[in-house]
PDB file of C-alpha atoms in Angstrom:
ATOM      1  CA  UNK A  18       0.168  -0.020  -0.587  1.00 42.00           C
ATOM      2  CA  UNK A  19       3.041   2.290   0.423  1.00 42.00           C
ATOM      3  CA  UNK A  20       4.399   1.603  -2.046  1.00 42.00           C
ATOM      4  CA  UNK A  21       1.361   1.876  -4.565  1.00 40.00           C
ATOM      5  CA  UNK A  22       0.668   5.053  -2.172  1.00 40.00           C
ATOM      6  CA  UNK A  23       4.113   6.221  -3.540  1.00 39.00           C
ATOM      7  CA  UNK A  24       2.723   5.804  -7.484  1.00 38.00           C
ATOM      8  CA  UNK A  25      -0.216   7.909  -6.808  1.00 38.00           C
ATOM      9  CA  UNK A  26       1.668  10.992  -5.959  1.00 40.00           C
ATOM     10  CA  UNK A  27       4.574  10.748  -8.185  1.00 40.00           C
ATOM     11  CA  UNK A  28       1.574  10.464 -11.517  1.00 39.00           C
ATOM     12  CA  UNK A  29       0.560  13.449  -9.939  1.00 40.00           C
ATOM     13  CA  UNK A  30       3.817  15.757  -9.925  1.00 40.00           C
ATOM     14  CA  UNK A  31       4.492  15.554  -6.620  1.00 43.00           C
ATOM     15  CA  UNK A  32       7.652  12.853  -6.444  1.00 41.00           C
ATOM     16  CA  UNK A  33       7.859  12.109  -2.620  1.00 41.00           C
ATOM     17  CA  UNK A  34      10.985  12.675  -0.143  1.00 42.00           C
ATOM     18  CA  UNK A  35      14.215   9.799  -1.743  1.00 42.00           C
ATOM     19  CA  UNK A  36      12.405   9.516  -5.082  1.00 42.00           C
ATOM     20  CA  UNK A  37      15.621   9.659  -7.647  1.00 42.00           C
ATOM     21  CA  UNK A  38      12.751  13.555  -8.673  1.00 43.00           C
ATOM     22  CA  UNK A  39      13.234  14.795  -5.507  1.00 44.00           C
ATOM     23  CA  UNK A  40      17.081  14.776  -4.973  1.00 44.00           C
ATOM     24  CA  UNK A  41      18.069  18.453  -6.740  1.00 46.00           C
ATOM     25  CA  UNK A  42      21.406  18.707  -7.672  1.00 45.00           C
ATOM     26  CA  UNK A  43      24.033  20.865  -5.574  1.00 47.00           C
ATOM     27  CA  UNK A  44      25.200  22.800  -8.207  1.00 50.00           C
ATOM     28  CA  UNK A  45      24.005  23.287 -12.149  1.00 49.00           C
ATOM     29  CA  UNK A  46      25.933  21.531 -14.177  1.00 55.00           C
ATOM     30  CA  UNK A  47      26.038  24.248 -16.928  1.00 53.00           C
ATOM     31  CA  UNK A  48      26.159  27.960 -15.977  1.00 59.00           C
ATOM     32  CA  UNK A  49      23.687  29.717 -16.861  1.00 54.00           C
ATOM     33  CA  UNK A  50      23.175  31.341 -19.127  1.00 57.00           C
ATOM     34  CA  UNK A  51      20.843  34.950 -20.289  1.00 56.00           C
ATOM     35  CA  UNK A  52      20.040  33.998 -23.783  1.00 55.00           C
ATOM     36  CA  UNK A  53      16.731  35.427 -24.224  1.00 85.00           C
ATOM     37  CA  UNK A  54      15.894  39.987 -23.644  1.00 91.00           C
ATOM     38  CA  UNK A  55      15.832  41.683 -20.182  1.00 89.00           C
ATOM     39  CA  UNK A  56      12.251  43.476 -19.447  1.00 92.00           C
ATOM     40  CA  UNK A  57      10.840  46.277 -21.626  1.00 95.00           C
ATOM     41  CA  UNK A  58       7.251  48.001 -22.131  1.00 96.00           C
ATOM     42  CA  UNK A  59       5.722  47.134 -24.689  1.00 97.00           C
ATOM     43  CA  UNK A  60       2.977  49.362 -26.746  1.00 98.00           C
ATOM     44  CA  UNK A  61       0.728  49.001 -30.463  1.00 98.00           C
ATOM     45  CA  UNK A  62       0.106  52.447 -31.595  1.00 98.00           C
ATOM     46  CA  UNK A  63      -3.303  52.371 -33.633  1.00 97.00           C
ATOM     47  CA  UNK A  64      -2.195  55.723 -35.342  1.00 98.00           C
ATOM     48  CA  UNK A  65       1.565  57.329 -37.139  1.00 98.00           C
ATOM     49  CA  UNK A  66       0.945  60.667 -35.231  1.00 98.00           C
ATOM     50  CA  UNK A  67       0.483  57.983 -32.594  1.00 98.00           C
ATOM     51  CA  UNK A  68       3.520  55.624 -32.571  1.00 98.00           C
ATOM     52  CA  UNK A  69       6.149  58.975 -33.093  1.00 98.00           C
ATOM     53  CA  UNK A  70       4.697  60.210 -30.292  1.00 98.00           C
ATOM     54  CA  UNK A  71       5.609  57.712 -28.068  1.00 98.00           C
ATOM     55  CA  UNK A  72       9.221  57.617 -29.163  1.00 98.00           C
ATOM     56  CA  UNK A  73       9.762  60.314 -27.969  1.00 98.00           C
ATOM     57  CA  UNK A  74       7.743  60.250 -24.634  1.00 98.00           C
ATOM     58  CA  UNK A  75       9.924  57.638 -24.057  1.00 98.00           C
ATOM     59  CA  UNK A  76      13.857  58.932 -25.511  1.00 98.00           C
ATOM     60  CA  UNK A  77      15.836  57.788 -22.554  1.00 97.00           C
ATOM     61  CA  UNK A  78      14.205  54.793 -22.483  1.00 97.00           C
ATOM     62  CA  UNK A  79      16.465  54.093 -25.926  1.00 97.00           C
ATOM     63  CA  UNK A  80      13.108  53.313 -27.787  1.00 97.00           C
ATOM     64  CA  UNK A  81      12.895  50.895 -30.945  1.00 97.00           C
ATOM     65  CA  UNK A  82      10.374  50.611 -33.497  1.00 98.00           C
ATOM     66  CA  UNK A  83       8.977  47.226 -34.318  1.00 97.00           C
ATOM     67  CA  UNK A  84       8.167  46.197 -37.413  1.00 97.00           C
ATOM     68  CA  UNK A  85       8.439  42.886 -38.825  1.00 96.00           C
ATOM     69  CA  UNK A  86      11.016  41.545 -36.391  1.00 95.00           C
ATOM     70  CA  UNK A  87      12.944  39.052 -37.807  1.00 94.00           C
ATOM     71  CA  UNK A  88      16.288  41.044 -37.406  1.00 94.00           C
ATOM     72  CA  UNK A  89      15.346  42.703 -33.463  1.00 95.00           C
ATOM     73  CA  UNK A  90      13.932  39.878 -32.061  1.00 94.00           C
ATOM     74  CA  UNK A  91      17.233  37.703 -32.238  1.00 93.00           C
ATOM     75  CA  UNK A  92      19.343  40.693 -31.476  1.00 94.00           C
ATOM     76  CA  UNK A  93      17.261  41.256 -28.428  1.00 94.00           C
ATOM     77  CA  UNK A  94      17.356  37.620 -27.523  1.00 92.00           C
ATOM     78  CA  UNK A  95      21.181  37.449 -28.103  1.00 90.00           C
ATOM     79  CA  UNK A  96      20.729  41.211 -25.539  1.00 91.00           C
ATOM     80  CA  UNK A  97      22.907  42.802 -28.678  1.00 92.00           C
ATOM     81  CA  UNK A  98      19.944  45.341 -28.776  1.00 94.00           C
ATOM     82  CA  UNK A  99      18.832  46.491 -25.314  1.00 95.00           C
ATOM     83  CA  UNK A 100      15.676  48.749 -25.864  1.00 96.00           C
ATOM     84  CA  UNK A 101      13.269  49.327 -23.265  1.00 96.00           C
ATOM     85  CA  UNK A 102      10.134  50.294 -25.179  1.00 98.00           C
ATOM     86  CA  UNK A 103       9.542  48.785 -27.819  1.00 97.00           C
ATOM     87  CA  UNK A 104       6.904  50.838 -30.061  1.00 98.00           C
ATOM     88  CA  UNK A 105       4.838  47.991 -32.813  1.00 98.00           C
ATOM     89  CA  UNK A 106       4.063  49.116 -36.072  1.00 98.00           C
ATOM     90  CA  UNK A 107       1.432  46.709 -37.329  1.00 96.00           C
ATOM     91  CA  UNK A 108      -1.890  48.238 -36.156  1.00 97.00           C
ATOM     92  CA  UNK A 109      -1.276  51.566 -37.921  1.00 98.00           C
ATOM     93  CA  UNK A 110      -2.861  52.143 -40.671  1.00 95.00           C
ATOM     94  CA  UNK A 111      -1.597  53.735 -44.564  1.00 96.00           C
ATOM     95  CA  UNK A 112       1.750  51.618 -43.632  1.00 98.00           C
ATOM     96  CA  UNK A 113       2.396  48.781 -46.155  1.00 98.00           C
ATOM     97  CA  UNK A 114       1.137  48.954 -49.819  1.00 98.00           C
ATOM     98  CA  UNK A 115       1.893  49.288 -53.140  1.00 98.00           C
ATOM     99  CA  UNK A 116       1.620  51.496 -55.308  1.00 98.00           C
ATOM    100  CA  UNK A 117       2.831  53.563 -58.577  1.00 98.00           C
ATOM    101  CA  UNK A 118       3.021  57.247 -59.070  1.00 98.00           C
ATOM    102  CA  UNK A 119       4.176  57.330 -62.668  1.00 97.00           C
ATOM    103  CA  UNK A 120       7.329  56.776 -63.249  1.00 98.00           C
ATOM    104  CA  UNK A 121       8.098  56.375 -59.968  1.00 98.00           C
ATOM    105  CA  UNK A 122       7.244  52.949 -57.572  1.00 98.00           C
ATOM    106  CA  UNK A 123       6.097  53.925 -54.255  1.00 98.00           C
ATOM    107  CA  UNK A 124       6.131  50.523 -51.098  1.00 98.00           C
ATOM    108  CA  UNK A 125       4.888  51.139 -47.557  1.00 98.00           C
ATOM    109  CA  UNK A 126       7.450  50.316 -45.158  1.00 98.00           C
ATOM    110  CA  UNK A 127       5.381  47.906 -43.085  1.00 98.00           C
ATOM    111  CA  UNK A 128       4.617  46.079 -46.742  1.00 98.00           C
ATOM    112  CA  UNK A 129       6.567  42.300 -46.236  1.00 98.00           C
ATOM    113  CA  UNK A 130       8.520  41.041 -48.420  1.00 98.00           C
ATOM    114  CA  UNK A 131       5.917  38.396 -49.698  1.00 98.00           C
ATOM    115  CA  UNK A 132       3.387  40.785 -51.313  1.00 98.00           C
ATOM    116  CA  UNK A 133       6.665  42.784 -53.004  1.00 98.00           C
ATOM    117  CA  UNK A 134       8.206  39.145 -53.417  1.00 98.00           C
ATOM    118  CA  UNK A 135       4.620  38.445 -55.726  1.00 98.00           C
ATOM    119  CA  UNK A 136       3.605  42.121 -56.794  1.00 98.00           C
ATOM    120  CA  UNK A 137       3.020  41.424 -60.475  1.00 98.00           C
ATOM    121  CA  UNK A 138       2.922  45.745 -60.067  1.00 98.00           C
ATOM    122  CA  UNK A 139       6.420  45.345 -58.850  1.00 98.00           C
ATOM    123  CA  UNK A 140       7.685  42.925 -61.342  1.00 98.00           C
ATOM    124  CA  UNK A 141       7.163  45.090 -64.219  1.00 97.00           C
ATOM    125  CA  UNK A 142       8.003  48.526 -62.487  1.00 98.00           C
ATOM    126  CA  UNK A 143      11.114  47.489 -60.293  1.00 98.00           C
ATOM    127  CA  UNK A 144      12.401  43.241 -61.263  1.00 98.00           C
ATOM    128  CA  UNK A 145      15.560  44.060 -59.624  1.00 98.00           C
ATOM    129  CA  UNK A 146      13.859  44.141 -56.195  1.00 98.00           C
ATOM    130  CA  UNK A 147      11.412  40.980 -56.798  1.00 98.00           C
ATOM    131  CA  UNK A 148      14.343  39.178 -58.134  1.00 98.00           C
ATOM    132  CA  UNK A 149      16.995  40.889 -55.141  1.00 98.00           C
ATOM    133  CA  UNK A 150      13.604  39.575 -52.694  1.00 98.00           C
ATOM    134  CA  UNK A 151      13.790  36.186 -53.562  1.00 97.00           C
ATOM    135  CA  UNK A 152      17.277  35.449 -52.471  1.00 97.00           C
ATOM    136  CA  UNK A 153      16.534  36.787 -48.597  1.00 97.00           C
ATOM    137  CA  UNK A 154      16.459  33.970 -46.409  1.00 95.00           C
ATOM    138  CA  UNK A 155      13.843  31.536 -46.430  1.00 94.00           C
ATOM    139  CA  UNK A 156       9.183  32.173 -46.967  1.00 96.00           C
ATOM    140  CA  UNK A 157       8.715  32.026 -43.539  1.00 96.00           C
ATOM    141  CA  UNK A 158      10.892  35.356 -43.207  1.00 96.00           C
ATOM    142  CA  UNK A 159       9.859  37.219 -45.880  1.00 97.00           C
ATOM    143  CA  UNK A 160       6.142  36.039 -44.712  1.00 97.00           C
ATOM    144  CA  UNK A 161       6.767  38.278 -41.840  1.00 97.00           C
ATOM    145  CA  UNK A 162       9.949  40.417 -42.762  1.00 97.00           C
ATOM    146  CA  UNK A 163       9.227  43.794 -43.810  1.00 98.00           C
ATOM    147  CA  UNK A 164      10.718  45.981 -46.721  1.00 98.00           C
ATOM    148  CA  UNK A 165      11.407  49.332 -44.305  1.00 98.00           C
ATOM    149  CA  UNK A 166      12.386  46.902 -41.593  1.00 98.00           C
ATOM    150  CA  UNK A 167      15.002  45.249 -43.757  1.00 98.00           C
ATOM    151  CA  UNK A 168      16.438  48.836 -44.982  1.00 98.00           C
ATOM    152  CA  UNK A 169      16.226  50.691 -41.526  1.00 98.00           C
ATOM    153  CA  UNK A 170      18.549  47.162 -40.011  1.00 97.00           C
ATOM    154  CA  UNK A 171      21.356  48.846 -42.078  1.00 97.00           C
ATOM    155  CA  UNK A 172      22.648  44.891 -42.001  1.00 97.00           C
ATOM    156  CA  UNK A 173      25.543  45.519 -45.164  1.00 96.00           C
ATOM    157  CA  UNK A 174      25.079  41.830 -46.076  1.00 96.00           C
ATOM    158  CA  UNK A 175      22.133  42.785 -47.002  1.00 97.00           C
ATOM    159  CA  UNK A 176      19.750  42.315 -50.108  1.00 98.00           C
ATOM    160  CA  UNK A 177      17.586  45.218 -50.112  1.00 98.00           C
ATOM    161  CA  UNK A 178      20.071  48.559 -48.848  1.00 98.00           C
ATOM    162  CA  UNK A 179      21.861  47.776 -52.728  1.00 98.00           C
ATOM    163  CA  UNK A 180      18.940  47.532 -54.860  1.00 98.00           C
ATOM    164  CA  UNK A 181      17.772  51.227 -52.775  1.00 98.00           C
ATOM    165  CA  UNK A 182      20.996  52.150 -53.514  1.00 98.00           C
ATOM    166  CA  UNK A 183      21.705  51.660 -57.231  1.00 98.00           C
ATOM    167  CA  UNK A 184      17.741  52.397 -57.734  1.00 98.00           C
ATOM    168  CA  UNK A 185      18.223  55.901 -56.766  1.00 98.00           C
ATOM    169  CA  UNK A 186      15.717  55.301 -54.179  1.00 98.00           C
ATOM    170  CA  UNK A 187      14.040  57.836 -51.519  1.00 98.00           C
ATOM    171  CA  UNK A 188      13.061  56.598 -48.612  1.00 98.00           C
ATOM    172  CA  UNK A 189       9.831  58.633 -46.260  1.00 98.00           C
ATOM    173  CA  UNK A 190      10.717  59.140 -42.382  1.00 98.00           C
ATOM    174  CA  UNK A 191       7.777  61.222 -40.340  1.00 98.00           C
ATOM    175  CA  UNK A 192       8.870  62.247 -36.394  1.00 98.00           C
ATOM    176  CA  UNK A 193       8.413  65.021 -34.293  1.00 98.00           C
ATOM    177  CA  UNK A 194       8.385  67.892 -37.672  1.00 97.00           C
ATOM    178  CA  UNK A 195       6.651  65.967 -39.936  1.00 98.00           C
ATOM    179  CA  UNK A 196       7.740  64.681 -43.214  1.00 98.00           C
ATOM    180  CA  UNK A 197      11.588  64.261 -44.992  1.00 98.00           C
ATOM    181  CA  UNK A 198      12.873  62.451 -48.170  1.00 98.00           C
ATOM    182  CA  UNK A 199      16.460  60.649 -47.382  1.00 98.00           C
ATOM    183  CA  UNK A 200      18.037  59.885 -50.884  1.00 98.00           C
ATOM    184  CA  UNK A 201      19.596  55.773 -50.377  1.00 98.00           C
ATOM    185  CA  UNK A 202      22.764  57.300 -51.015  1.00 98.00           C
ATOM    186  CA  UNK A 203      22.785  58.975 -47.921  1.00 98.00           C
ATOM    187  CA  UNK A 204      20.908  57.063 -45.254  1.00 98.00           C
ATOM    188  CA  UNK A 205      22.624  53.936 -44.293  1.00 98.00           C
ATOM    189  CA  UNK A 206      25.132  55.505 -42.589  1.00 98.00           C
ATOM    190  CA  UNK A 207      27.465  52.378 -41.695  1.00 97.00           C
ATOM    191  CA  UNK A 208      27.004  48.559 -39.905  1.00 96.00           C
ATOM    192  CA  UNK A 209      23.050  49.011 -39.445  1.00 96.00           C
ATOM    193  CA  UNK A 210      23.422  52.755 -38.455  1.00 97.00           C
ATOM    194  CA  UNK A 211      21.106  54.997 -41.082  1.00 98.00           C
ATOM    195  CA  UNK A 212      20.382  58.248 -40.926  1.00 98.00           C
ATOM    196  CA  UNK A 213      16.807  58.082 -39.165  1.00 98.00           C
ATOM    197  CA  UNK A 214      16.447  60.269 -36.360  1.00 98.00           C
ATOM    198  CA  UNK A 215      15.549  58.106 -32.922  1.00 97.00           C
ATOM    199  CA  UNK A 216      12.355  59.504 -33.051  1.00 97.00           C
ATOM    200  CA  UNK A 217      11.422  59.075 -36.984  1.00 98.00           C
ATOM    201  CA  UNK A 218       9.543  56.513 -38.510  1.00 98.00           C
ATOM    202  CA  UNK A 219      10.640  55.386 -42.253  1.00 98.00           C
ATOM    203  CA  UNK A 220       6.867  54.867 -43.562  1.00 98.00           C
ATOM    204  CA  UNK A 221       7.372  54.694 -47.407  1.00 98.00           C
ATOM    205  CA  UNK A 222      10.279  53.705 -50.299  1.00 98.00           C
ATOM    206  CA  UNK A 223      10.640  55.481 -53.434  1.00 98.00           C
ATOM    207  CA  UNK A 224      11.592  53.602 -56.007  1.00 98.00           C
ATOM    208  CA  UNK A 225      12.294  55.151 -59.485  1.00 98.00           C
ATOM    209  CA  UNK A 226      11.262  52.790 -62.885  1.00 98.00           C
ATOM    210  CA  UNK A 227      14.562  51.902 -64.394  1.00 96.00           C
ATOM    211  CA  UNK A 228      13.871  50.989 -68.168  1.00 93.00           C
ATOM    212  CA  UNK A 229      15.776  48.404 -69.327  1.00 95.00           C
ATOM    213  CA  UNK A 230      17.829  45.203 -67.527  1.00 98.00           C
ATOM    214  CA  UNK A 231      18.295  44.437 -64.220  1.00 98.00           C
ATOM    215  CA  UNK A 232      19.922  41.663 -62.252  1.00 98.00           C
ATOM    216  CA  UNK A 233      20.933  41.097 -58.290  1.00 98.00           C
ATOM    217  CA  UNK A 234      23.203  38.032 -58.369  1.00 98.00           C
ATOM    218  CA  UNK A 235      25.058  36.829 -55.221  1.00 98.00           C
ATOM    219  CA  UNK A 236      27.847  34.807 -52.900  1.00 97.00           C
ATOM    220  CA  UNK A 237      26.960  32.973 -50.031  1.00 94.00           C
ATOM    221  CA  UNK A 238      28.336  30.085 -49.024  1.00 89.00           C
ATOM    222  CA  UNK A 239      25.018  28.454 -47.287  1.00 88.00           C
ATOM    223  CA  UNK A 240      21.317  28.910 -49.463  1.00 85.00           C
ATOM    224  CA  UNK A 241      19.505  31.562 -47.789  1.00 85.00           C
ATOM    225  CA  UNK A 242      22.664  32.725 -45.643  1.00 88.00           C
ATOM    226  CA  UNK A 243      23.712  36.493 -45.535  1.00 87.00           C
ATOM    227  CA  UNK A 244      25.822  36.984 -48.714  1.00 95.00           C
ATOM    228  CA  UNK A 245      29.893  37.338 -48.243  1.00 97.00           C
ATOM    229  CA  UNK A 246      29.024  39.605 -52.154  1.00 98.00           C
ATOM    230  CA  UNK A 247      26.100  41.234 -53.541  1.00 98.00           C
ATOM    231  CA  UNK A 248      25.974  43.048 -56.431  1.00 98.00           C
ATOM    232  CA  UNK A 249      22.152  44.895 -57.586  1.00 98.00           C
ATOM    233  CA  UNK A 250      23.054  46.059 -61.414  1.00 98.00           C
ATOM    234  CA  UNK A 251      21.066  47.838 -64.172  1.00 98.00           C
ATOM    235  CA  UNK A 252      21.812  48.688 -67.387  1.00 98.00           C
ATOM    236  CA  UNK A 253      20.228  50.850 -70.551  1.00 98.00           C
ATOM    237  CA  UNK A 254      20.639  50.919 -73.701  1.00 97.00           C
ATOM    238  CA  UNK A 255      20.581  53.608 -76.481  1.00 96.00           C
ATOM    239  CA  UNK A 256      18.136  53.709 -79.025  1.00 92.00           C
ATOM    240  CA  UNK A 257      19.287  50.944 -81.387  1.00 93.00           C
ATOM    241  CA  UNK A 258      20.694  48.438 -78.984  1.00 94.00           C
ATOM    242  CA  UNK A 259      24.142  48.439 -79.513  1.00 96.00           C
ATOM    243  CA  UNK A 260      25.962  51.190 -76.546  1.00 97.00           C
ATOM    244  CA  UNK A 261      24.945  50.843 -72.562  1.00 98.00           C
ATOM    245  CA  UNK A 262      23.219  55.053 -72.605  1.00 98.00           C
ATOM    246  CA  UNK A 263      24.174  53.969 -68.414  1.00 98.00           C
ATOM    247  CA  UNK A 264      24.752  51.350 -65.717  1.00 98.00           C
ATOM    248  CA  UNK A 265      23.673  51.634 -62.356  1.00 98.00           C
ATOM    249  CA  UNK A 266      25.990  49.146 -59.566  1.00 98.00           C
ATOM    250  CA  UNK A 267      25.645  48.477 -56.126  1.00 98.00           C
ATOM    251  CA  UNK A 268      27.325  45.860 -53.854  1.00 98.00           C
ATOM    252  CA  UNK A 269      27.194  44.352 -50.149  1.00 98.00           C
ATOM    253  CA  UNK A 270      28.823  43.251 -48.117  1.00 97.00           C
ATOM    254  CA  UNK A 271      32.018  44.747 -49.086  1.00 97.00           C
ATOM    255  CA  UNK A 272      32.150  47.691 -47.142  1.00 97.00           C
ATOM    256  CA  UNK A 273      30.549  48.738 -43.556  1.00 97.00           C
ATOM    257  CA  UNK A 274      27.472  50.064 -46.006  1.00 98.00           C
ATOM    258  CA  UNK A 275      26.310  48.936 -49.738  1.00 98.00           C
ATOM    259  CA  UNK A 276      28.687  50.781 -51.970  1.00 98.00           C
ATOM    260  CA  UNK A 277      28.307  52.453 -56.566  1.00 98.00           C
ATOM    261  CA  UNK A 278      30.658  51.503 -58.561  1.00 98.00           C
ATOM    262  CA  UNK A 279      30.830  54.678 -59.757  1.00 97.00           C
ATOM    263  CA  UNK A 280      34.373  54.283 -61.907  1.00 97.00           C
ATOM    264  CA  UNK A 281      32.502  51.061 -63.041  1.00 98.00           C
ATOM    265  CA  UNK A 282      29.620  53.161 -64.749  1.00 98.00           C
ATOM    266  CA  UNK A 283      31.595  55.704 -65.742  1.00 98.00           C
ATOM    267  CA  UNK A 284      33.068  53.101 -67.482  1.00 98.00           C
ATOM    268  CA  UNK A 285      30.834  51.311 -69.277  1.00 98.00           C
ATOM    269  CA  UNK A 286      28.890  54.447 -70.197  1.00 98.00           C
ATOM    270  CA  UNK A 287      28.553  54.842 -74.265  1.00 97.00           C
ATOM    271  CA  UNK A 288      30.568  51.303 -73.668  1.00 98.00           C
ATOM    272  CA  UNK A 289      29.454  48.203 -76.669  1.00 97.00           C
ATOM    273  CA  UNK A 290      26.983  46.475 -75.514  1.00 97.00           C
ATOM    274  CA  UNK A 291      28.355  42.546 -76.802  1.00 94.00           C
ATOM    275  CA  UNK A 292      32.320  44.400 -76.070  1.00 96.00           C
ATOM    276  CA  UNK A 293      32.596  41.776 -73.286  1.00 97.00           C
ATOM    277  CA  UNK A 294      36.630  43.365 -73.143  1.00 98.00           C
ATOM    278  CA  UNK A 295      34.667  46.376 -71.528  1.00 97.00           C
ATOM    279  CA  UNK A 296      32.281  44.546 -68.791  1.00 98.00           C
ATOM    280  CA  UNK A 297      34.991  42.632 -67.762  1.00 98.00           C
ATOM    281  CA  UNK A 298      37.540  45.875 -67.526  1.00 98.00           C
ATOM    282  CA  UNK A 299      34.887  47.419 -66.176  1.00 98.00           C
ATOM    283  CA  UNK A 300      33.917  45.490 -63.355  1.00 98.00           C
ATOM    284  CA  UNK A 301      38.442  44.475 -62.659  1.00 97.00           C
ATOM    285  CA  UNK A 302      38.588  48.202 -62.580  1.00 97.00           C
ATOM    286  CA  UNK A 303      35.598  48.799 -60.051  1.00 97.00           C
ATOM    287  CA  UNK A 304      37.024  45.474 -58.462  1.00 95.00           C
ATOM    288  CA  UNK A 305      40.258  47.525 -57.221  1.00 94.00           C
ATOM    289  CA  UNK A 306      38.928  50.708 -55.237  1.00 95.00           C
ATOM    290  CA  UNK A 307      37.224  48.733 -53.078  1.00 96.00           C
ATOM    291  CA  UNK A 308      39.585  47.772 -49.786  1.00 95.00           C
ATOM    292  CA  UNK A 309      36.762  45.408 -47.920  1.00 96.00           C
ATOM    293  CA  UNK A 310      37.211  43.685 -44.676  1.00 94.00           C
ATOM    294  CA  UNK A 311      38.604  40.109 -44.514  1.00 94.00           C
ATOM    295  CA  UNK A 312      36.529  37.831 -41.134  1.00 93.00           C
ATOM    296  CA  UNK A 313      35.943  34.503 -40.742  1.00 90.00           C
ATOM    297  CA  UNK A 314      33.927  34.131 -43.546  1.00 91.00           C
ATOM    298  CA  UNK A 315      35.944  35.623 -46.202  1.00 95.00           C
ATOM    299  CA  UNK A 316      38.810  37.403 -46.874  1.00 96.00           C
ATOM    300  CA  UNK A 317      39.732  40.599 -47.735  1.00 96.00           C
ATOM    301  CA  UNK A 318      41.478  39.430 -51.233  1.00 96.00           C
ATOM    302  CA  UNK A 319      39.193  37.032 -52.082  1.00 97.00           C
ATOM    303  CA  UNK A 320      35.573  39.470 -51.339  1.00 97.00           C
ATOM    304  CA  UNK A 321      37.466  41.736 -53.474  1.00 97.00           C
ATOM    305  CA  UNK A 322      37.250  38.462 -56.270  1.00 97.00           C
ATOM    306  CA  UNK A 323      34.473  37.798 -55.874  1.00 98.00           C
ATOM    307  CA  UNK A 324      33.532  41.639 -56.140  1.00 98.00           C
ATOM    308  CA  UNK A 325      34.889  41.435 -59.727  1.00 98.00           C
ATOM    309  CA  UNK A 326      33.393  38.117 -60.699  1.00 98.00           C
ATOM    310  CA  UNK A 327      29.990  39.170 -59.256  1.00 98.00           C
ATOM    311  CA  UNK A 328      29.813  42.240 -61.248  1.00 98.00           C
ATOM    312  CA  UNK A 329      30.747  41.075 -64.526  1.00 98.00           C
ATOM    313  CA  UNK A 330      28.381  38.134 -63.923  1.00 98.00           C
ATOM    314  CA  UNK A 331      25.795  41.256 -63.233  1.00 98.00           C
ATOM    315  CA  UNK A 332      26.624  43.505 -65.934  1.00 98.00           C
ATOM    316  CA  UNK A 333      26.175  41.042 -68.559  1.00 98.00           C
ATOM    317  CA  UNK A 334      23.355  39.582 -67.333  1.00 98.00           C
ATOM    318  CA  UNK A 335      21.198  43.263 -66.835  1.00 98.00           C
ATOM    319  CA  UNK A 336      22.991  43.992 -70.862  1.00 98.00           C
ATOM    320  CA  UNK A 337      21.680  40.520 -72.044  1.00 97.00           C
ATOM    321  CA  UNK A 338      18.139  41.276 -70.559  1.00 97.00           C
ATOM    322  CA  UNK A 339      18.090  44.818 -71.392  1.00 97.00           C
ATOM    323  CA  UNK A 340      18.672  43.234 -75.296  1.00 93.00           C
ATOM    324  CA  UNK A 341      15.866  41.235 -74.755  1.00 88.00           C
ATOM    325  CA  UNK A 342      13.232  43.333 -74.469  1.00 72.00           C
ATOM    326  CA  UNK A 343      13.438  45.443 -76.934  1.00 57.00           C
TER     327      UNK A 343
END
């Protein structure tokens, strides 16, 4: 009976004294490690005005805006980011959507990447963006991650900052003083650093429509990982399709911020579209201008070599597509 009583107590979740489950170790086998975020306050405003007001009101808590959470939440879980206040933008009206305004494609900052990836309007007006988003992580990440969140996160190896730079995008931010427009060339200030003020919110991205060919290609050691080197390439041909009228080239993974390959752009202007030697020379020249840092993923020289190769491939693909679209 005593044994039966002990078994009944154990089944109910109350180990009996002397049972192995009741013995507590004197010390932990492994040291306890903090892997979850420190305490923070959380708000879900319904309007943009309210969201900006919360950022201003709680400035001393170093507040952060929460969009899709695909970058910020992991950083918080590892305690690399420690905001004391989170402002969730999920319920703020007017921050998502895709529309065409003449020769400009406008994308709300809270628009999910997956929506942009599947949009026929984006595929026509900004195919470079469609191609780049298809290389961002995996489908579940793109289902939650937002275009504005990726740009504001400003990872130097991310795809979307390079796209914005190549297309000469404009980014619209709203703060206590109203709205302002920031060119992509001045938006990225350093790794994970942008021109946004602490009390400003990115609201929309304006992408000029590019007439011609495009290509977004990258090298990563594992599929869906961040790129070691990525290239966004655009090429427009002249009326006869024989010469390159202009080119726009941006790289990620080779500097603290995405960079334009301006020397290659100048070299390609007026070059024969069918001349692989001219394209190779432009790519080699741009690669020589780079001074990437080495890390555990690739040495500086490896990154420079990858940049030259992927610039050449990107330009060739963009020119080929431009010729095929004529």
